[in-house]
Amino acid sequence: MTPTSTQWQLARDAAERYEQILVPTILGPAARALVEFAALQAGEAVLDVGCGTGAAARCAAEKVGPAGRVAAVDVNAGMIDVAQSLPPVAGATIEWFANSAYELPFAEVEFTAVLCAQTLQFLDDRPRALAEMYRVLKPGGPVVVTAWGPPERCEFLTAVMPALGPLMPPPPPGASPPHPEALSEPGALAG
């Protein structure tokens, strides 16, 4: 793992609260919408980068079915522990990995689709993470990303971030702090 990656470590109890509170109310519905938008088909091989406790991975497993494959990666071992402790869903078996988005533990062109739900905006080296996603993606496959919009269009952010901001880990020396709305401007990923 890179030094930047370790700044987001959560204890298992925090990951459990994430699963109990945020997934059912906000992140789970957003993950389902991401998977629907990706239009996954039965038998596909899908990678979920920054999977948290696995909301998008579980939706993808249902979509690709038992003939498909789903791998899920998060830098936070506490999130992976909670994800592995949850009951399995119908569909593909999910493979869980505690790894950085900067060093995905897969061969080149291994997946037909890559999902990245509410993660990319928090990474300080987005080009490196995207290069890794494209490295493991089969030619023509999609990388489907969700990120928060501008604060004025996201009630969750305007309500919660003032309280959470002081609790966020500091960025590495010399880096600007990643923040939820980092990709909210049109063209933020262009280039």
PDB file of C-alpha atoms in Angstrom:
ATOM      1  CA  MET A   1       0.000   0.000   0.000  1.00  0.00           C
ATOM      2  CA  THR A   2       1.150   3.527  -0.625  1.00  0.00           C
ATOM      3  CA  PRO A   3       1.475   5.994   2.267  1.00  0.00           C
ATOM      4  CA  THR A   4      -1.473   7.938   0.850  1.00  0.00           C
ATOM      5  CA  SER A   5      -3.654   4.854   0.961  1.00  0.00           C
ATOM      6  CA  THR A   6      -3.279   4.312   4.678  1.00  0.00           C
ATOM      7  CA  GLN A   7      -4.828   7.671   5.567  1.00  0.00           C
ATOM      8  CA  TRP A   8      -8.322   6.184   5.113  1.00  0.00           C
ATOM      9  CA  GLN A   9      -8.074   3.296   7.565  1.00  0.00           C
ATOM     10  CA  LEU A  10     -11.139   2.741   9.760  1.00  0.00           C
ATOM     11  CA  ALA A  11     -11.486   0.477  12.750  1.00  0.00           C
ATOM     12  CA  ARG A  12     -13.878  -2.420  12.262  1.00  0.00           C
ATOM     13  CA  ASP A  13     -16.563  -0.828  14.456  1.00  0.00           C
ATOM     14  CA  ALA A  14     -16.536   2.285  12.241  1.00  0.00           C
ATOM     15  CA  ALA A  15     -16.866   0.065   9.144  1.00  0.00           C
ATOM     16  CA  GLU A  16     -19.797  -1.721  10.818  1.00  0.00           C
ATOM     17  CA  ARG A  17     -21.527   1.634  11.455  1.00  0.00           C
ATOM     18  CA  TYR A  18     -20.865   2.585   7.812  1.00  0.00           C
ATOM     19  CA  GLU A  19     -22.609  -0.630   6.723  1.00  0.00           C
ATOM     20  CA  GLN A  20     -25.494  -0.219   9.187  1.00  0.00           C
ATOM     21  CA  ILE A  21     -26.192   3.481   8.588  1.00  0.00           C
ATOM     22  CA  LEU A  22     -24.813   4.763   5.281  1.00  0.00           C
ATOM     23  CA  VAL A  23     -25.293   1.720   3.068  1.00  0.00           C
ATOM     24  CA  PRO A  24     -29.060   1.272   3.598  1.00  0.00           C
ATOM     25  CA  THR A  25     -29.849   4.981   3.403  1.00  0.00           C
ATOM     26  CA  ILE A  26     -27.452   6.550   0.896  1.00  0.00           C
ATOM     27  CA  LEU A  27     -24.610   4.471  -0.481  1.00  0.00           C
ATOM     28  CA  GLY A  28     -26.571   1.265  -1.159  1.00  0.00           C
ATOM     29  CA  PRO A  29     -29.161   2.964  -3.390  1.00  0.00           C
ATOM     30  CA  ALA A  30     -26.355   4.854  -5.133  1.00  0.00           C
ATOM     31  CA  ALA A  31     -24.462   1.572  -5.667  1.00  0.00           C
ATOM     32  CA  ARG A  32     -27.548  -0.048  -7.161  1.00  0.00           C
ATOM     33  CA  ALA A  33     -27.950   2.920  -9.541  1.00  0.00           C
ATOM     34  CA  LEU A  34     -24.266   2.634 -10.528  1.00  0.00           C
ATOM     35  CA  VAL A  35     -24.669  -1.059 -11.355  1.00  0.00           C
ATOM     36  CA  GLU A  36     -27.875  -0.414 -13.306  1.00  0.00           C
ATOM     37  CA  PHE A  37     -26.116   2.326 -15.280  1.00  0.00           C
ATOM     38  CA  ALA A  38     -23.219  -0.038 -16.032  1.00  0.00           C
ATOM     39  CA  ALA A  39     -25.723  -2.411 -17.714  1.00  0.00           C
ATOM     40  CA  LEU A  40     -23.827  -5.500 -16.605  1.00  0.00           C
ATOM     41  CA  GLN A  41     -24.754  -8.786 -18.250  1.00  0.00           C
ATOM     42  CA  ALA A  42     -24.786 -12.360 -17.016  1.00  0.00           C
ATOM     43  CA  GLY A  43     -21.346 -13.954 -17.114  1.00  0.00           C
ATOM     44  CA  GLU A  44     -19.314 -10.740 -16.985  1.00  0.00           C
ATOM     45  CA  ALA A  45     -16.183 -10.291 -14.866  1.00  0.00           C
ATOM     46  CA  VAL A  46     -16.494  -7.132 -12.739  1.00  0.00           C
ATOM     47  CA  LEU A  47     -14.048  -5.326 -10.483  1.00  0.00           C
ATOM     48  CA  ASP A  48     -15.286  -2.947  -7.766  1.00  0.00           C
ATOM     49  CA  VAL A  49     -12.502  -0.508  -6.768  1.00  0.00           C
ATOM     50  CA  GLY A  50     -12.919   1.190  -3.401  1.00  0.00           C
ATOM     51  CA  CYS A  51     -15.673  -1.257  -2.516  1.00  0.00           C
ATOM     52  CA  GLY A  52     -16.141  -0.274   1.125  1.00  0.00           C
ATOM     53  CA  THR A  53     -18.374  -2.935   2.663  1.00  0.00           C
ATOM     54  CA  GLY A  54     -19.394  -4.173  -0.770  1.00  0.00           C
ATOM     55  CA  ALA A  55     -22.683  -2.494  -1.733  1.00  0.00           C
ATOM     56  CA  ALA A  56     -21.832  -2.205  -5.450  1.00  0.00           C
ATOM     57  CA  ALA A  57     -20.052  -5.576  -5.509  1.00  0.00           C
ATOM     58  CA  ARG A  58     -23.157  -7.284  -4.137  1.00  0.00           C
ATOM     59  CA  CYS A  59     -25.408  -5.624  -6.717  1.00  0.00           C
ATOM     60  CA  ALA A  60     -22.954  -6.594  -9.459  1.00  0.00           C
ATOM     61  CA  ALA A  61     -22.850 -10.211  -8.228  1.00  0.00           C
ATOM     62  CA  GLU A  62     -26.622 -10.430  -8.565  1.00  0.00           C
ATOM     63  CA  LYS A  63     -26.465  -8.984 -12.107  1.00  0.00           C
ATOM     64  CA  VAL A  64     -23.661 -11.158 -13.481  1.00  0.00           C
ATOM     65  CA  GLY A  65     -25.059 -14.282 -11.870  1.00  0.00           C
ATOM     66  CA  PRO A  66     -23.310 -17.520 -10.933  1.00  0.00           C
ATOM     67  CA  ALA A  67     -21.515 -17.686 -14.295  1.00  0.00           C
ATOM     68  CA  GLY A  68     -19.957 -14.262 -13.666  1.00  0.00           C
ATOM     69  CA  ARG A  69     -17.111 -13.071 -11.512  1.00  0.00           C
ATOM     70  CA  VAL A  70     -16.908 -10.181  -9.050  1.00  0.00           C
ATOM     71  CA  ALA A  71     -13.747  -9.004  -7.319  1.00  0.00           C
ATOM     72  CA  ALA A  72     -13.845  -6.182  -4.793  1.00  0.00           C
ATOM     73  CA  VAL A  73     -10.889  -4.108  -3.574  1.00  0.00           C
ATOM     74  CA  ASP A  74     -10.609  -1.597  -0.747  1.00  0.00           C
ATOM     75  CA  VAL A  75      -7.533  -0.185   0.929  1.00  0.00           C
ATOM     76  CA  ASN A  76      -9.314  -0.412   4.263  1.00  0.00           C
ATOM     77  CA  ALA A  77      -8.990  -3.858   5.840  1.00  0.00           C
ATOM     78  CA  GLY A  78     -11.802  -3.030   8.290  1.00  0.00           C
ATOM     79  CA  MET A  79     -14.197  -2.492   5.381  1.00  0.00           C
ATOM     80  CA  ILE A  80     -13.129  -5.792   3.804  1.00  0.00           C
ATOM     81  CA  ASP A  81     -13.577  -7.603   7.128  1.00  0.00           C
ATOM     82  CA  VAL A  82     -17.140  -6.313   7.422  1.00  0.00           C
ATOM     83  CA  ALA A  83     -17.866  -7.088   3.751  1.00  0.00           C
ATOM     84  CA  GLN A  84     -16.706 -10.687   4.215  1.00  0.00           C
ATOM     85  CA  SER A  85     -18.832 -11.068   7.341  1.00  0.00           C
ATOM     86  CA  LEU A  86     -22.090 -10.232   5.552  1.00  0.00           C
ATOM     87  CA  PRO A  87     -24.302 -12.999   4.143  1.00  0.00           C
ATOM     88  CA  PRO A  88     -23.559 -13.870   0.517  1.00  0.00           C
ATOM     89  CA  VAL A  89     -25.978 -12.705  -2.182  1.00  0.00           C
ATOM     90  CA  ALA A  90     -27.439 -14.783  -4.976  1.00  0.00           C
ATOM     91  CA  GLY A  91     -25.221 -14.699  -8.045  1.00  0.00           C
ATOM     92  CA  ALA A  92     -21.467 -14.632  -8.405  1.00  0.00           C
ATOM     93  CA  THR A  93     -19.216 -15.369  -5.459  1.00  0.00           C
ATOM     94  CA  ILE A  94     -17.357 -12.195  -4.504  1.00  0.00           C
ATOM     95  CA  GLU A  95     -13.579 -12.248  -4.067  1.00  0.00           C
ATOM     96  CA  TRP A  96     -12.445  -9.665  -1.463  1.00  0.00           C
ATOM     97  CA  PHE A  97      -9.035  -7.957  -1.478  1.00  0.00           C
ATOM     98  CA  ALA A  98      -7.492  -5.437   0.929  1.00  0.00           C
ATOM     99  CA  ASN A  99      -5.408  -3.541  -1.622  1.00  0.00           C
ATOM    100  CA  SER A 100      -4.745  -0.065  -2.903  1.00  0.00           C
ATOM    101  CA  ALA A 101      -6.398   1.292  -6.047  1.00  0.00           C
ATOM    102  CA  TYR A 102      -2.846   2.167  -7.103  1.00  0.00           C
ATOM    103  CA  GLU A 103      -1.668  -1.465  -7.094  1.00  0.00           C
ATOM    104  CA  LEU A 104      -4.518  -3.744  -8.139  1.00  0.00           C
ATOM    105  CA  PRO A 105      -3.650  -7.423  -7.584  1.00  0.00           C
ATOM    106  CA  PHE A 106      -4.849  -8.624 -10.981  1.00  0.00           C
ATOM    107  CA  ALA A 107      -3.467  -9.490 -14.393  1.00  0.00           C
ATOM    108  CA  GLU A 108      -3.912  -7.233 -17.396  1.00  0.00           C
ATOM    109  CA  VAL A 109      -7.258  -7.364 -19.243  1.00  0.00           C
ATOM    110  CA  GLU A 110      -8.904  -9.544 -16.598  1.00  0.00           C
ATOM    111  CA  PHE A 111     -12.274  -7.733 -16.246  1.00  0.00           C
ATOM    112  CA  THR A 112     -15.072  -6.754 -18.612  1.00  0.00           C
ATOM    113  CA  ALA A 113     -16.162  -3.809 -16.408  1.00  0.00           C
ATOM    114  CA  VAL A 114     -14.736  -1.768 -13.540  1.00  0.00           C
ATOM    115  CA  LEU A 115     -16.925   0.017 -10.995  1.00  0.00           C
ATOM    116  CA  CYS A 116     -15.706   2.800  -8.724  1.00  0.00           C
ATOM    117  CA  ALA A 117     -18.399   4.127  -6.392  1.00  0.00           C
ATOM    118  CA  GLN A 118     -17.654   7.242  -4.338  1.00  0.00           C
ATOM    119  CA  THR A 119     -13.907   6.595  -4.238  1.00  0.00           C
ATOM    120  CA  LEU A 120     -12.038   8.337  -7.048  1.00  0.00           C
ATOM    121  CA  GLN A 121     -12.612  11.831  -5.646  1.00  0.00           C
ATOM    122  CA  PHE A 122     -10.780  10.848  -2.450  1.00  0.00           C
ATOM    123  CA  LEU A 123      -7.630   9.632  -4.209  1.00  0.00           C
ATOM    124  CA  ASP A 124      -4.749  12.058  -4.508  1.00  0.00           C
ATOM    125  CA  ASP A 125      -3.267  10.317  -7.573  1.00  0.00           C
ATOM    126  CA  ARG A 126      -6.333   9.799  -9.755  1.00  0.00           C
ATOM    127  CA  PRO A 127      -4.393   9.259 -12.998  1.00  0.00           C
ATOM    128  CA  ARG A 128      -2.452   6.413 -11.384  1.00  0.00           C
ATOM    129  CA  ALA A 129      -5.628   4.772 -10.052  1.00  0.00           C
ATOM    130  CA  LEU A 130      -7.402   5.145 -13.410  1.00  0.00           C
ATOM    131  CA  ALA A 131      -4.370   3.706 -15.213  1.00  0.00           C
ATOM    132  CA  GLU A 132      -4.570   0.649 -12.949  1.00  0.00           C
ATOM    133  CA  MET A 133      -8.302   0.284 -13.630  1.00  0.00           C
ATOM    134  CA  TYR A 134      -7.713   0.432 -17.382  1.00  0.00           C
ATOM    135  CA  ARG A 135      -4.767  -1.977 -17.093  1.00  0.00           C
ATOM    136  CA  VAL A 136      -7.015  -4.745 -15.736  1.00  0.00           C
ATOM    137  CA  LEU A 137      -9.923  -3.913 -18.072  1.00  0.00           C
ATOM    138  CA  LYS A 138     -10.538  -5.769 -21.324  1.00  0.00           C
ATOM    139  CA  PRO A 139     -10.454  -3.515 -24.409  1.00  0.00           C
ATOM    140  CA  GLY A 140     -13.735  -1.664 -24.883  1.00  0.00           C
ATOM    141  CA  GLY A 141     -14.960  -2.346 -21.348  1.00  0.00           C
ATOM    142  CA  PRO A 142     -16.335   0.490 -19.246  1.00  0.00           C
ATOM    143  CA  VAL A 143     -14.947   2.113 -16.124  1.00  0.00           C
ATOM    144  CA  VAL A 144     -18.085   3.401 -14.405  1.00  0.00           C
ATOM    145  CA  VAL A 145     -17.508   6.023 -11.701  1.00  0.00           C
ATOM    146  CA  THR A 146     -19.859   7.796  -9.334  1.00  0.00           C
ATOM    147  CA  ALA A 147     -18.887  10.896  -7.386  1.00  0.00           C
ATOM    148  CA  TRP A 148     -20.752  13.557  -5.465  1.00  0.00           C
ATOM    149  CA  GLY A 149     -22.002  16.578  -7.359  1.00  0.00           C
ATOM    150  CA  PRO A 150     -21.563  20.167  -6.246  1.00  0.00           C
ATOM    151  CA  PRO A 151     -22.448  20.752  -2.579  1.00  0.00           C
ATOM    152  CA  GLU A 152     -25.469  22.891  -3.430  1.00  0.00           C
ATOM    153  CA  ARG A 153     -27.013  19.866  -5.197  1.00  0.00           C
ATOM    154  CA  CYS A 154     -26.109  17.316  -2.516  1.00  0.00           C
ATOM    155  CA  GLU A 155     -28.068  17.779   0.682  1.00  0.00           C
ATOM    156  CA  PHE A 156     -26.132  14.965   2.316  1.00  0.00           C
ATOM    157  CA  LEU A 157     -22.847  16.798   1.882  1.00  0.00           C
ATOM    158  CA  THR A 158     -24.116  20.162   3.073  1.00  0.00           C
ATOM    159  CA  ALA A 159     -25.677  18.540   6.140  1.00  0.00           C
ATOM    160  CA  VAL A 160     -22.902  16.133   7.093  1.00  0.00           C
ATOM    161  CA  MET A 161     -19.557  17.516   5.914  1.00  0.00           C
ATOM    162  CA  PRO A 162     -19.335  20.423   8.382  1.00  0.00           C
ATOM    163  CA  ALA A 163     -19.474  17.840  11.182  1.00  0.00           C
ATOM    164  CA  LEU A 164     -17.234  15.254   9.493  1.00  0.00           C
ATOM    165  CA  GLY A 165     -14.639  17.641   8.076  1.00  0.00           C
ATOM    166  CA  PRO A 166     -12.670  18.003  11.316  1.00  0.00           C
ATOM    167  CA  LEU A 167     -12.652  14.207  11.732  1.00  0.00           C
ATOM    168  CA  MET A 168     -11.186  13.510   8.280  1.00  0.00           C
ATOM    169  CA  PRO A 169      -7.579  12.343   8.224  1.00  0.00           C
ATOM    170  CA  PRO A 170      -5.033  14.952   7.205  1.00  0.00           C
ATOM    171  CA  PRO A 171      -3.569  14.692   3.714  1.00  0.00           C
ATOM    172  CA  PRO A 172       0.036  13.597   3.264  1.00  0.00           C
ATOM    173  CA  PRO A 173       2.606  16.397   3.480  1.00  0.00           C
ATOM    174  CA  GLY A 174       2.453  18.616   0.398  1.00  0.00           C
ATOM    175  CA  ALA A 175      -0.842  17.195  -0.882  1.00  0.00           C
ATOM    176  CA  SER A 176      -4.136  19.018  -1.062  1.00  0.00           C
ATOM    177  CA  PRO A 177      -6.873  17.319   0.931  1.00  0.00           C
ATOM    178  CA  PRO A 178      -9.151  15.063  -1.110  1.00  0.00           C
ATOM    179  CA  HIS A 179     -12.782  15.999  -0.637  1.00  0.00           C
ATOM    180  CA  PRO A 180     -16.171  14.602  -1.653  1.00  0.00           C
ATOM    181  CA  GLU A 181     -16.922  17.246  -4.273  1.00  0.00           C
ATOM    182  CA  ALA A 182     -13.453  17.118  -5.875  1.00  0.00           C
ATOM    183  CA  LEU A 183     -14.923  15.772  -9.137  1.00  0.00           C
ATOM    184  CA  SER A 184     -18.159  17.769  -9.150  1.00  0.00           C
ATOM    185  CA  GLU A 185     -17.150  20.235 -11.843  1.00  0.00           C
ATOM    186  CA  PRO A 186     -17.968  19.359 -15.479  1.00  0.00           C
ATOM    187  CA  GLY A 187     -14.882  18.002 -17.176  1.00  0.00           C
ATOM    188  CA  ALA A 188     -13.089  17.185 -13.918  1.00  0.00           C
ATOM    189  CA  LEU A 189     -12.027  13.823 -15.350  1.00  0.00           C
ATOM    190  CA  ALA A 190     -11.312  15.073 -18.876  1.00  0.00           C
ATOM    191  CA  GLY A 191      -7.791  15.050 -20.083  1.00  0.00           C
TER     192      GLY A 191
END
